[in-house]
Amino acid sequence: MSEQSPVKQQGDALENLLHERRSFPPSADFAAGAVAQQSVYDEAAAEGPEFWARQARSLLTWDEDFTETLDWSDAPFAKWFGGGKLNAAYNALDRHVEAGRGDRVAIYFEGEPGDTRTYTYAQLTEEVKKAANAFESLGVSKGDRVAVYLPMIPEAVITMLACARIGAVHSVVFGGFSADALRNRIDDAEAKLVVTADGSYRRGKPTALKPAVDESLAKEGHTVTSVLVVRRNGEPVEWTEGRDIWWEDAVGSASAEHTAVGHDSEHPLFILYTSGTTGKPKGILHTTGGYLAQTAFTHLNTFDLKPETDVYWCTADIGWVTGHSYVTYAPLVNGATQLIYEGTPDTPHQGRWWELVEKYKVSILYTAPTAIRTCMKWGRDIPGKFNLDSIRVLGSVGEPINPEAWMWYRTVIGANGNQKEIPAPIVDTWWQTETGAHMIAPMPGVTATKPGSAQVAVPGISIDVVDEMGESVPNGSGGFLVIKEPWPAMLRGIWGDPERFKATYWSRFDNMYFAGDGAKKDEDGDIWLLGRVDDVMNVSGHRLSTTEIESALVSHPSVAEAAVVGAADETTGEAVVAFVILRGSAKDDDDIVATLRNHVGREIGPIAKPRHILVVPELPKTRSGKIMRRLLKDVAEGREAGDSSTLADNTVMQQIAESMRS
Ligand code: 6R9
């Protein structure tokens, strides 16, 4: 065993990370017309928290101006824009109509079966006013919690904004979660109302949601008084008289007059549950003013949004934070036109996304690396059949994006299959449910982007990489990602559990927020995210990053996708086990496992060679696209796989087990 400190070892192993030297400066044209210029960094550095006060005043409409920018006296519980009052729904809707932008399209909706709806800002405002009246007539008032269990349909956005309008706190629960998971979240937040749908369409078939709500409420002892049901796929549903109401009856008959009143800047906006290291999910709490200011600022600047001309599409489900910040709130607060798509990327064919880009002339696309790698696996000919010329900015979120996927995204999507001389810039955005908004991301008109790196802190955000003692590491070294100053969109706590908030994020280092991610600074000081520190393996005293080995594997032409876990091992502490999906022709290669082991040995070093490489047909992923390494670890350690209720596709673990046997 080596004597070095673990962080030092991590740094050494990561020395080899992605020998990536490429860098792509913005084109002169893009830079000249960009929303964010170098000056925004300079201003943020000079102004401190007042930078955010200025953004909050210019991007939002306040019913009462705030009197205090930041109160950090009760750290780590922050208060931003104290004394101010504003209404999130008014900011997202009414004010655009009042300013004469009522006819601008807010949402283009495309259902999986191909049905479409268009909402202008005026129409969406009216729908939200009706929903707000309907919720109030069901007894929901300011401060009450509303559980939202809906597919990706406009009613999801309408519901969230109607809650915000009346000051009710929404708690969106992924449509992919089980009845039990829904009930736990309903109980934890003591929700009064559940908004759901009969179901939706996925992979060409109707799927059900309402039965899970019925099941979750079957056992007595809950706080729910009403269940509002959107009719989406027309499948038959069970009905509980006195509790269940059709959306079309309640909202359809409601008045379209509703005046938004200003709520305190720190009034709770939503709770969103996220899994922690222990079993019980954490209810991450966000409030109004700071959250809206930072989400709007980043949406405008990171994506270089031009609200009059852009068509923006974020492929995230509203069930996770990206769907909150960058579907429901920021795009509407900024007056953008956006696309919402209900279904899967391969229904009815694998070109569906690109067909939508062509049809709606999408100019800003925001998606996750796992989706990009899936499209890579299907082949470039598929997007090649569509005209992607409208795309001018590409975003990535959710996990580290490996350089191969980044380059593919750039040339195949961002350059319309290599036909554009100047490809669209890619912004890799690092942030978390807890941070509420982008924290590390290039500014596309300023930053020379590097494939695989999120690079620089957002203006006004203080990020660092520190060692075990909390000391800032020099360029070229790895360590733990921390946030050093409070930020406007930061979580205000864990619902009902202030001690857990402190213990989880604020106890590892003094006065710094511990993000739980490993990171490295390169020679230029740019930040590379290396995955969760809980995903860092220790093999014979050497720290190895799962991300690093996965990246080495997918850099081999035979590999479409890879997931790496550390399996407990008597001799070495942990052993590297890799699960790989092969590309077409490689499937017939009998020596592929040996080839890949040697490839990793060459890319990183012999210590990183996987002990086992298992070829599998699919990887287990959550609906937000994160690989569930915990389940793979169970397989790697020869156990029955644990709870897989949050998987997007429940059959994946079965497929893996079958491929193990064959
Ligand atoms: C927005 C979101 C947060 C965790 C985070 C990190 C990983 C997100 C990333 C990224 C590398 C990026 N993550 N974006 N890692 N590069 N651009 O995903 O929120 O679901 O709470 O996940 O996701 O590990 O800590 P959330």
XYZ file of C-alpha atoms and ligand atoms in Angstrom:
688
model
C 0.000 0.000 0.000
C 1.278 3.404 -0.855
C 1.826 6.033 1.843
C 0.424 8.841 -0.217
C -2.745 10.617 0.817
C -5.794 9.314 -1.026
C -6.403 12.621 -2.732
C -2.842 12.745 -3.952
C -3.277 9.248 -5.375
C -6.496 10.260 -7.032
C -4.632 13.180 -8.543
C -1.903 10.893 -9.840
C -4.278 8.404 -11.369
C -6.215 11.230 -12.898
C -3.064 12.628 -14.403
C -3.920 10.300 -17.222
C -7.477 11.424 -17.534
C -8.442 12.018 -21.103
C -5.176 13.274 -22.566
C -7.355 15.952 -23.945
C -5.653 18.963 -25.428
C -8.239 20.144 -27.932
C -9.869 23.499 -27.363
C -12.385 25.351 -29.515
C -12.602 29.124 -29.163
C -15.899 30.799 -30.079
C -16.137 32.081 -33.632
C -15.715 35.831 -34.052
C -19.353 36.156 -35.147
C -20.724 34.225 -32.226
C -18.531 36.092 -29.754
C -19.553 39.481 -31.113
C -23.275 38.814 -30.796
C -23.221 36.805 -27.567
C -25.344 37.666 -24.525
C -22.438 36.973 -22.146
C -19.207 38.867 -22.764
C -15.980 38.915 -20.734
C -17.392 41.955 -18.939
C -19.921 39.801 -17.067
C -17.056 37.942 -15.327
C -15.337 41.214 -14.505
C -18.501 42.731 -13.073
C -19.270 39.660 -10.992
C -15.736 39.644 -9.569
C -15.909 43.351 -8.718
C -19.423 43.432 -7.270
C -19.717 40.337 -5.020
C -23.319 39.504 -3.970
C -24.486 42.862 -5.389
C -23.925 41.330 -8.828
C -26.854 39.037 -8.055
C -28.948 41.914 -6.723
C -28.501 43.631 -10.066
C -29.449 40.446 -11.978
C -32.478 39.916 -9.731
C -33.723 43.436 -10.418
C -33.127 43.352 -14.146
C -34.389 39.815 -14.905
C -37.393 39.707 -12.562
C -40.369 41.913 -11.809
C -40.781 42.567 -8.069
C -44.024 43.650 -6.427
C -41.892 45.046 -3.649
C -38.203 45.677 -4.074
C -35.893 43.873 -1.632
C -34.017 45.694 1.090
C -31.226 43.190 1.851
C -29.273 41.251 -0.792
C -27.969 38.405 1.354
C -28.422 37.415 4.979
C -25.872 34.733 5.863
C -25.983 35.323 9.616
C -27.707 31.966 10.194
C -25.351 30.014 7.898
C -25.745 27.549 6.251
C -29.350 28.782 6.005
C -29.228 31.648 3.496
C -31.787 34.381 2.860
C -31.571 36.181 -0.463
C -33.355 39.384 -1.408
C -35.008 39.846 1.996
C -37.949 42.236 2.152
C -38.717 41.639 -1.528
C -42.003 40.231 -2.788
C -42.646 38.630 -6.159
C -44.811 36.022 -7.832
C -43.060 33.300 -9.860
C -46.055 32.682 -12.139
C -46.508 36.393 -12.813
C -42.837 36.548 -13.792
C -43.175 33.527 -16.076
C -46.486 34.562 -17.661
C -48.589 37.688 -17.040
C -45.801 40.202 -17.386
C -45.024 38.997 -20.918
C -48.670 39.426 -21.879
C -48.780 42.884 -20.280
C -45.671 43.841 -22.261
C -47.386 42.958 -25.550
C -45.744 39.553 -26.010
C -48.941 37.576 -25.466
C -48.920 36.162 -28.998
C -45.427 34.696 -28.709
C -45.423 30.906 -28.516
C -44.484 29.737 -25.028
C -44.830 25.988 -25.593
C -44.935 23.762 -28.643
C -46.072 20.400 -27.360
C -45.608 17.194 -29.293
C -47.098 13.994 -27.882
C -45.461 10.678 -28.584
C -48.283 9.572 -30.933
C -47.761 12.793 -32.921
C -50.596 14.933 -31.499
C -49.601 18.573 -31.099
C -50.673 21.631 -29.119
C -49.365 25.178 -29.146
C -49.712 27.621 -26.239
C -48.969 31.304 -26.649
C -47.999 33.260 -23.544
C -51.559 34.642 -23.407
C -53.093 31.158 -23.611
C -50.703 29.643 -21.067
C -51.408 32.521 -18.666
C -55.129 31.851 -18.956
C -54.691 28.111 -18.322
C -52.569 28.750 -15.244
C -55.112 31.245 -13.877
C -57.872 28.652 -14.307
C -55.800 25.943 -12.654
C -54.947 28.314 -9.774
C -58.671 28.982 -9.233
C -59.439 25.254 -9.423
C -56.734 24.381 -6.871
C -58.030 27.066 -4.520
C -61.571 25.763 -4.836
C -60.234 22.343 -3.782
C -59.046 23.956 -0.561
C -55.382 24.396 -1.467
C -53.930 27.601 -0.111
C -50.614 29.322 0.388
C -48.016 27.054 1.977
C -49.929 23.797 1.328
C -48.053 21.039 -0.499
C -49.182 19.552 -3.811
C -47.768 16.277 -5.141
C -47.427 16.208 -8.926
C -47.277 12.813 -10.634
C -47.634 13.617 -14.312
C -46.102 12.732 -17.670
C -44.293 15.309 -19.852
C -47.407 17.161 -20.960
C -48.261 20.882 -20.755
C -50.464 20.268 -17.701
C -47.286 19.463 -15.760
C -45.942 22.976 -16.343
C -49.409 24.483 -15.813
C -49.739 22.672 -12.475
C -46.348 23.788 -11.206
C -47.007 27.402 -12.155
C -50.534 27.341 -10.701
C -49.037 26.166 -7.389
C -46.411 28.901 -7.510
C -49.104 31.468 -8.291
C -51.079 30.737 -5.123
C -47.997 30.096 -3.012
C -48.573 26.342 -2.709
C -45.406 24.226 -2.706
C -45.149 21.615 -5.441
C -43.416 18.314 -4.993
C -43.008 16.661 -8.368
C -42.567 12.906 -8.223
C -41.177 11.143 -11.274
C -43.783 9.247 -13.287
C -41.295 6.375 -13.212
C -41.413 6.035 -9.437
C -43.426 3.300 -7.801
C -46.586 3.665 -5.687
C -44.487 3.179 -2.538
C -42.021 5.879 -3.495
C -44.927 8.219 -4.262
C -46.533 7.507 -0.895
C -43.277 8.141 0.995
C -42.968 11.508 -0.681
C -46.641 12.373 -0.123
C -46.244 11.529 3.568
C -42.969 13.346 4.058
C -44.361 16.569 2.574
C -47.909 16.009 3.934
C -49.418 16.790 0.545
C -53.071 17.829 0.363
C -53.624 17.479 -3.367
C -52.221 15.014 -5.912
C -52.273 16.004 -9.579
C -51.901 13.042 -11.930
C -53.082 11.690 -15.297
C -54.767 8.491 -16.399
C -51.411 7.739 -17.984
C -49.310 8.648 -20.987
C -47.712 7.128 -24.065
C -44.334 5.446 -24.002
C -42.792 3.377 -26.767
C -46.021 3.467 -28.735
C -48.176 2.061 -25.938
C -50.400 3.668 -23.349
C -48.855 3.413 -19.879
C -50.714 3.985 -16.628
C -50.163 6.476 -13.778
C -53.483 6.693 -11.935
C -53.346 3.072 -10.654
C -50.092 3.891 -8.827
C -51.779 6.856 -7.142
C -54.714 4.635 -6.126
C -52.324 2.055 -4.742
C -50.275 4.647 -2.888
C -53.379 6.049 -1.193
C -54.987 2.661 -0.479
C -53.561 2.541 3.023
C -55.175 5.011 5.446
C -53.290 7.664 7.324
C -52.376 10.056 4.535
C -53.058 13.768 4.183
C -54.488 13.802 0.646
C -58.007 15.189 0.239
C -58.259 15.444 -3.584
C -56.782 13.770 -6.643
C -57.002 15.755 -9.855
C -56.746 13.593 -12.974
C -55.731 14.801 -16.439
C -57.206 12.711 -19.259
C -54.244 11.910 -21.472
C -54.515 8.444 -22.989
C -58.170 7.597 -22.318
C -57.406 4.278 -20.620
C -60.041 3.159 -18.085
C -59.297 4.156 -14.473
C -60.722 3.298 -11.076
C -62.572 6.172 -9.426
C -62.874 7.152 -5.769
C -65.954 9.341 -5.435
C -65.457 12.448 -3.345
C -61.687 12.316 -3.810
C -61.049 12.061 -7.547
C -61.902 14.865 -9.970
C -61.222 15.138 -13.684
C -58.945 18.047 -14.604
C -61.280 19.007 -17.436
C -64.187 19.368 -15.001
C -62.357 21.297 -12.290
C -60.040 23.427 -14.417
C -62.298 23.541 -17.474
C -65.091 25.240 -15.559
C -62.876 27.559 -13.492
C -62.725 31.302 -14.001
C -59.882 32.698 -16.106
C -59.588 35.728 -13.822
C -56.934 35.412 -11.146
C -54.735 38.124 -9.719
C -51.234 37.080 -8.711
C -50.059 38.478 -5.397
C -46.395 38.836 -4.468
C -44.930 36.262 -2.078
C -41.866 36.794 0.095
C -38.603 36.236 -1.744
C -37.912 33.356 0.661
C -41.363 31.791 0.311
C -40.953 28.036 -0.472
C -41.410 27.330 -4.182
C -40.897 23.585 -4.322
C -39.580 20.424 -2.752
C -37.814 17.892 -4.943
C -36.696 14.568 -3.562
C -33.295 13.240 -4.443
C -31.593 10.077 -3.294
C -28.817 10.378 -0.799
C -26.252 7.937 0.474
C -28.763 6.561 2.965
C -32.074 4.980 2.034
C -34.379 7.881 2.833
C -34.666 10.403 -0.021
C -33.934 14.020 0.850
C -36.614 16.631 0.198
C -34.541 19.440 -1.275
C -36.216 22.776 -0.557
C -36.029 25.750 -2.917
C -37.474 29.214 -2.410
C -38.566 31.926 -4.814
C -36.452 35.042 -5.463
C -32.913 33.679 -5.484
C -33.893 30.553 -7.362
C -35.615 32.512 -10.135
C -32.792 35.030 -10.414
C -30.054 32.446 -10.889
C -32.016 30.095 -13.136
C -33.050 32.996 -15.386
C -29.522 34.436 -15.480
C -27.891 31.127 -16.357
C -30.524 30.176 -18.924
C -29.971 33.483 -20.680
C -26.181 33.526 -20.502
C -25.104 29.871 -20.673
C -27.380 29.187 -23.627
C -26.948 32.626 -25.213
C -30.727 32.882 -25.380
C -32.303 35.289 -27.863
C -35.958 34.990 -26.763
C -37.415 36.593 -29.902
C -35.851 34.128 -32.327
C -34.658 30.997 -30.544
C -36.558 27.745 -30.221
C -35.276 26.048 -27.107
C -35.607 22.365 -26.283
C -34.576 20.743 -23.024
C -35.242 17.012 -23.205
C -35.388 16.547 -19.411
C -38.490 15.236 -17.678
C -40.112 17.622 -15.166
C -39.553 14.864 -12.599
C -35.971 15.967 -12.084
C -34.408 19.299 -11.357
C -33.421 20.107 -14.932
C -37.096 19.944 -15.852
C -37.894 22.363 -13.012
C -35.209 24.967 -13.609
C -34.787 24.718 -17.371
C -38.262 23.706 -18.593
C -40.831 25.193 -16.212
C -39.167 28.248 -14.726
C -36.205 29.872 -16.501
C -37.384 29.603 -20.132
C -40.756 31.139 -19.306
C -39.334 33.807 -17.013
C -37.055 34.723 -19.929
C -39.961 34.783 -22.401
C -38.532 31.983 -24.553
C -40.305 29.673 -26.993
C -39.763 26.049 -26.084
C -40.576 22.549 -27.247
C -41.891 19.891 -24.893
C -41.906 16.288 -26.099
C -43.760 13.549 -24.255
C -42.119 10.378 -25.419
C -39.021 8.316 -26.037
C -36.323 9.148 -28.627
C -36.841 5.917 -30.587
C -40.604 6.002 -31.114
C -41.768 5.424 -33.763
C -38.200 5.500 -35.129
C -34.687 6.307 -33.910
C -34.693 9.643 -35.706
C -37.619 11.088 -33.752
C -35.575 13.748 -31.901
C -33.891 14.948 -35.067
C -37.197 15.000 -36.882
C -38.464 17.284 -34.086
C -35.393 19.536 -34.332
C -36.052 19.906 -38.063
C -39.810 20.400 -37.668
C -39.635 23.066 -34.948
C -36.297 24.551 -36.079
C -34.842 23.990 -32.612
C -31.884 26.319 -32.119
C -30.823 25.450 -28.536
C -30.774 21.799 -27.517
C -30.108 20.735 -23.923
C -29.735 17.020 -23.181
C -27.719 14.410 -21.265
C -24.563 12.474 -22.226
C -26.365 9.153 -21.913
C -28.785 10.233 -24.654
C -25.907 11.375 -26.837
C -24.122 8.042 -26.416
C -27.320 6.175 -27.218
C -27.654 8.147 -30.449
C -23.983 7.431 -31.217
C -24.758 3.745 -30.805
C -27.609 3.994 -33.305
C -25.245 5.621 -35.798
C -24.752 9.001 -37.432
C -26.819 8.069 -40.465
C -29.967 8.539 -38.423
C -29.526 12.230 -37.552
C -27.945 12.505 -41.011
C -31.387 12.128 -42.569
C -32.628 15.390 -41.040
C -31.761 19.032 -41.426
C -30.237 20.194 -38.147
C -29.070 23.509 -39.529
C -31.137 25.512 -37.028
C -29.027 24.371 -34.057
C -26.718 27.068 -32.720
C -26.044 26.084 -29.081
C -25.809 22.605 -27.530
C -25.970 21.866 -23.812
C -25.064 18.820 -21.739
C -26.033 17.942 -18.159
C -26.302 15.109 -15.669
C -22.961 13.353 -15.758
C -19.488 13.882 -17.126
C -19.510 13.855 -20.923
C -16.645 11.838 -22.352
C -14.616 13.533 -25.114
C -15.779 11.032 -27.780
C -19.427 11.811 -27.113
C -18.632 15.527 -26.980
C -16.948 15.415 -30.406
C -19.785 13.386 -31.876
C -22.326 15.876 -30.470
C -20.316 18.698 -32.001
C -19.854 17.323 -35.489
C -22.935 15.183 -36.056
C -25.488 17.413 -34.316
C -23.784 20.797 -33.931
C -22.381 20.870 -37.455
C -25.384 19.203 -39.103
C -23.296 16.143 -40.022
C -20.118 18.064 -40.714
C -21.856 20.343 -43.199
C -21.380 23.525 -41.190
C -18.040 25.215 -41.231
C -18.514 26.513 -37.698
C -20.214 23.990 -35.410
C -22.491 25.088 -32.577
C -20.658 25.588 -29.271
C -21.245 22.965 -26.574
C -21.866 24.062 -22.997
C -21.324 21.326 -20.424
C -23.231 22.440 -17.341
C -22.388 21.096 -13.881
C -24.952 21.578 -11.158
C -27.220 19.602 -8.815
C -30.759 19.421 -7.473
C -29.261 21.159 -4.447
C -27.647 24.012 -6.376
C -30.872 24.788 -8.276
C -29.082 26.276 -11.289
C -25.881 25.994 -13.344
C -22.740 26.462 -11.250
C -19.926 25.454 -13.630
C -20.342 26.048 -17.344
C -18.576 27.763 -20.208
C -20.073 30.979 -21.580
C -20.354 30.119 -25.266
C -19.227 33.500 -26.583
C -16.289 33.809 -24.195
C -14.878 30.419 -23.209
C -12.743 28.305 -25.544
C -14.463 24.973 -24.899
C -12.652 21.706 -24.166
C -14.225 18.325 -24.954
C -15.270 16.754 -21.665
C -14.819 19.667 -19.284
C -17.399 21.968 -17.678
C -14.436 24.274 -17.109
C -15.284 27.502 -15.317
C -17.527 28.771 -12.539
C -20.579 30.706 -13.656
C -20.033 34.465 -13.082
C -20.849 35.256 -9.456
C -20.231 31.674 -8.270
C -17.259 30.626 -6.168
C -16.050 27.095 -6.931
C -12.878 25.328 -5.876
C -11.249 21.910 -5.759
C -9.758 21.109 -2.352
C -7.773 18.316 -0.723
C -8.818 16.323 2.339
C -7.856 19.195 4.615
C -9.952 21.647 2.635
C -6.930 23.344 1.082
C -7.233 24.529 -2.502
C -5.267 22.180 -4.789
C -2.835 23.527 -7.402
C -3.534 23.270 -11.128
C -2.893 19.770 -12.392
C -4.284 18.107 -9.243
C -7.499 16.419 -8.187
C -9.655 16.553 -5.090
C -13.146 17.411 -3.902
C -15.428 19.950 -5.512
C -16.653 22.631 -3.101
C -18.649 25.847 -3.266
C -17.133 28.597 -1.173
C -19.757 31.334 -1.078
C -23.564 31.178 -0.765
C -25.378 31.450 -4.101
C -28.918 32.656 -4.872
C -30.424 29.343 -6.069
C -28.924 27.242 -3.275
C -31.145 24.805 -1.446
C -32.558 26.291 1.729
C -32.486 22.951 3.501
C -33.890 19.450 3.579
C -37.647 19.422 4.199
C -38.211 18.767 7.893
C -34.591 17.854 8.617
C -32.258 20.812 9.237
C -29.664 18.620 10.944
C -29.338 16.347 7.937
C -28.822 19.438 5.765
C -25.876 20.510 7.890
C -24.428 17.008 8.203
C -24.674 16.143 4.513
C -23.282 19.278 2.938
C -21.585 21.452 5.539
C -19.740 19.160 7.925
C -17.030 17.744 5.641
C -15.210 21.105 5.346
C -15.487 24.315 7.388
C -17.626 27.005 5.765
C -17.773 25.241 2.411
C -20.520 23.352 0.642
C -19.362 19.793 -0.132
C -20.893 18.709 -3.426
C -19.955 15.018 -3.235
C -18.190 15.151 -6.603
C -14.541 14.581 -7.382
C -12.892 17.056 -9.718
C -9.569 18.012 -11.163
C -8.029 21.308 -12.190
C -6.061 21.069 -15.422
C -2.953 23.089 -16.168
C -5.102 26.062 -17.179
C -7.159 25.836 -13.989
C -10.192 24.505 -15.874
C -12.367 22.080 -13.935
C -13.004 18.488 -15.022
C -15.724 16.616 -13.191
C -14.817 13.053 -12.268
C -18.048 11.613 -10.949
C -19.287 11.224 -7.413
C -16.609 10.687 -4.842
C -18.608 7.718 -3.721
C -17.877 6.315 -7.202
C -14.166 6.589 -6.682
C -12.681 3.134 -6.245
C -9.718 2.150 -4.197
C -7.774 -0.663 -5.829
C -4.651 -1.755 -3.979
C -4.384 1.652 -2.395
C -4.719 3.455 -5.675
C -7.663 5.663 -6.264
C -9.333 5.149 -9.614
C -12.256 7.067 -10.965
C -15.110 5.141 -12.524
C -15.438 7.990 -15.007
C -11.853 7.709 -16.075
C -12.088 3.993 -16.834
C -15.468 4.390 -18.520
C -14.015 7.118 -20.656
C -11.086 4.879 -21.649
C -13.477 2.064 -22.572
C -15.757 4.199 -24.739
C -12.736 5.651 -26.503
C -12.313 2.160 -28.053
C -14.135 1.913 -31.407
C -15.895 -1.334 -30.404
C -17.599 0.128 -27.323
C -20.873 2.011 -27.420
C -21.366 2.484 -23.707
C -19.662 1.425 -20.490
C -20.304 1.459 -16.758
C -17.662 0.652 -14.196
C -18.059 -0.338 -10.560
C -15.719 -1.323 -7.780
C -16.517 -4.796 -6.447
C -15.304 -5.776 -2.985
C -12.173 -7.898 -3.197
C -10.283 -9.643 -0.406
C -6.855 -8.887 -1.798
C -7.063 -5.551 -3.446
C -9.863 -3.868 -1.487
C -11.838 -3.289 -4.602
C -11.621 -4.730 -8.089
C -12.658 -2.960 -11.256
C -15.646 -4.550 -12.979
C -16.853 -3.125 -16.280
C -20.156 -3.579 -18.044
C -20.012 -2.733 -21.740
C -22.414 -2.445 -24.625
C -20.653 -3.251 -27.894
C -21.158 -1.674 -31.278
C -22.565 -3.904 -34.061
C -19.550 -5.664 -35.624
C -17.604 -6.086 -32.358
C -20.224 -8.523 -31.092
C -18.657 -11.332 -33.151
C -15.129 -10.731 -31.845
C -14.195 -13.546 -29.426
C -11.152 -11.677 -28.129
C -12.984 -8.484 -27.364
C -12.619 -8.776 -23.574
C -8.843 -9.190 -23.763
C -8.615 -6.390 -26.305
C -10.521 -4.007 -24.063
C -8.536 -4.897 -20.936
C -5.338 -4.128 -22.793
C -6.808 -0.955 -24.166
C -7.605 0.317 -20.654
C -4.119 -0.756 -19.560
C -2.685 1.343 -22.340
C -4.936 4.346 -21.774
C -4.614 4.621 -18.000
C -2.160 2.048 -16.681
C -2.200 -1.643 -15.763
C -3.737 -0.913 -12.348
C -6.905 0.247 -14.065
C -7.390 -2.907 -16.158
C -10.831 -4.260 -15.272
C -10.738 -7.589 -13.455
C -13.910 -8.543 -15.312
C -15.538 -7.116 -18.402
C -19.106 -8.201 -18.912
C -20.760 -7.651 -22.271
C -24.400 -6.678 -21.726
C -27.295 -5.627 -24.000
C -28.354 -2.613 -21.881
C -27.360 -0.672 -18.765
C -29.722 0.098 -15.880
C -30.596 3.786 -15.888
C -32.925 6.082 -14.027
C -35.369 8.118 -16.054
C -33.013 11.081 -15.767
C -30.403 8.952 -17.510
C -28.067 8.187 -14.630
C -26.539 4.740 -14.629
C -27.531 2.923 -11.437
C -24.110 1.607 -10.512
C -25.479 0.324 -7.210
C -27.394 -2.389 -9.111
C -24.364 -3.266 -11.209
C -22.310 -3.523 -8.033
C -24.825 -6.063 -6.742
C -24.333 -8.116 -9.912
C -20.546 -7.709 -9.790
C -20.481 -8.915 -6.188
C -22.700 -11.876 -6.978
C -25.756 -10.634 -5.072
C -29.369 -10.451 -6.068
C -29.823 -6.918 -7.456
C -31.472 -4.548 -4.952
C -34.418 -2.189 -5.339
C -34.740 -1.283 -9.011
C -38.032 0.613 -8.749
C -36.522 3.845 -10.059
C -35.254 2.345 -13.315
C -36.578 3.791 -16.560
C -36.886 0.279 -17.928
C -37.517 -2.425 -15.375
C -36.544 -5.308 -17.647
C -32.905 -4.208 -17.940
C -31.708 -6.079 -14.850
C -33.397 -9.223 -16.153
C -31.663 -8.808 -19.524
C -28.316 -8.440 -17.762
C -28.935 -11.529 -15.628
C -29.819 -13.479 -18.769
C -26.701 -12.333 -20.590
C -24.656 -13.450 -17.556
C -26.103 -16.945 -17.801
C -25.610 -17.346 -21.540
C -28.559 18.682 -12.775
C -28.454 17.318 -12.198
C -26.320 15.947 -9.638
C -25.056 15.142 -9.893
C -23.796 15.909 -9.618
C -22.820 15.222 -10.568
C -23.663 14.882 -11.773
C -24.540 16.780 -13.192
C -22.855 17.145 -14.509
C -22.499 16.122 -13.604
C -20.397 15.988 -14.548
C -21.876 17.551 -15.480
N -23.583 15.920 -12.815
N -24.125 17.512 -14.228
N -21.273 15.550 -13.625
N -20.668 16.938 -15.452
N -22.139 18.485 -16.397
O -28.031 16.391 -12.860
O -28.860 17.203 -10.880
O -29.859 14.893 -10.611
O -29.173 16.320 -8.609
O -27.468 15.245 -10.092
O -25.002 14.784 -11.282
O -22.346 14.043 -9.980
O -23.428 15.824 -8.265
P -28.908 15.880 -10.009
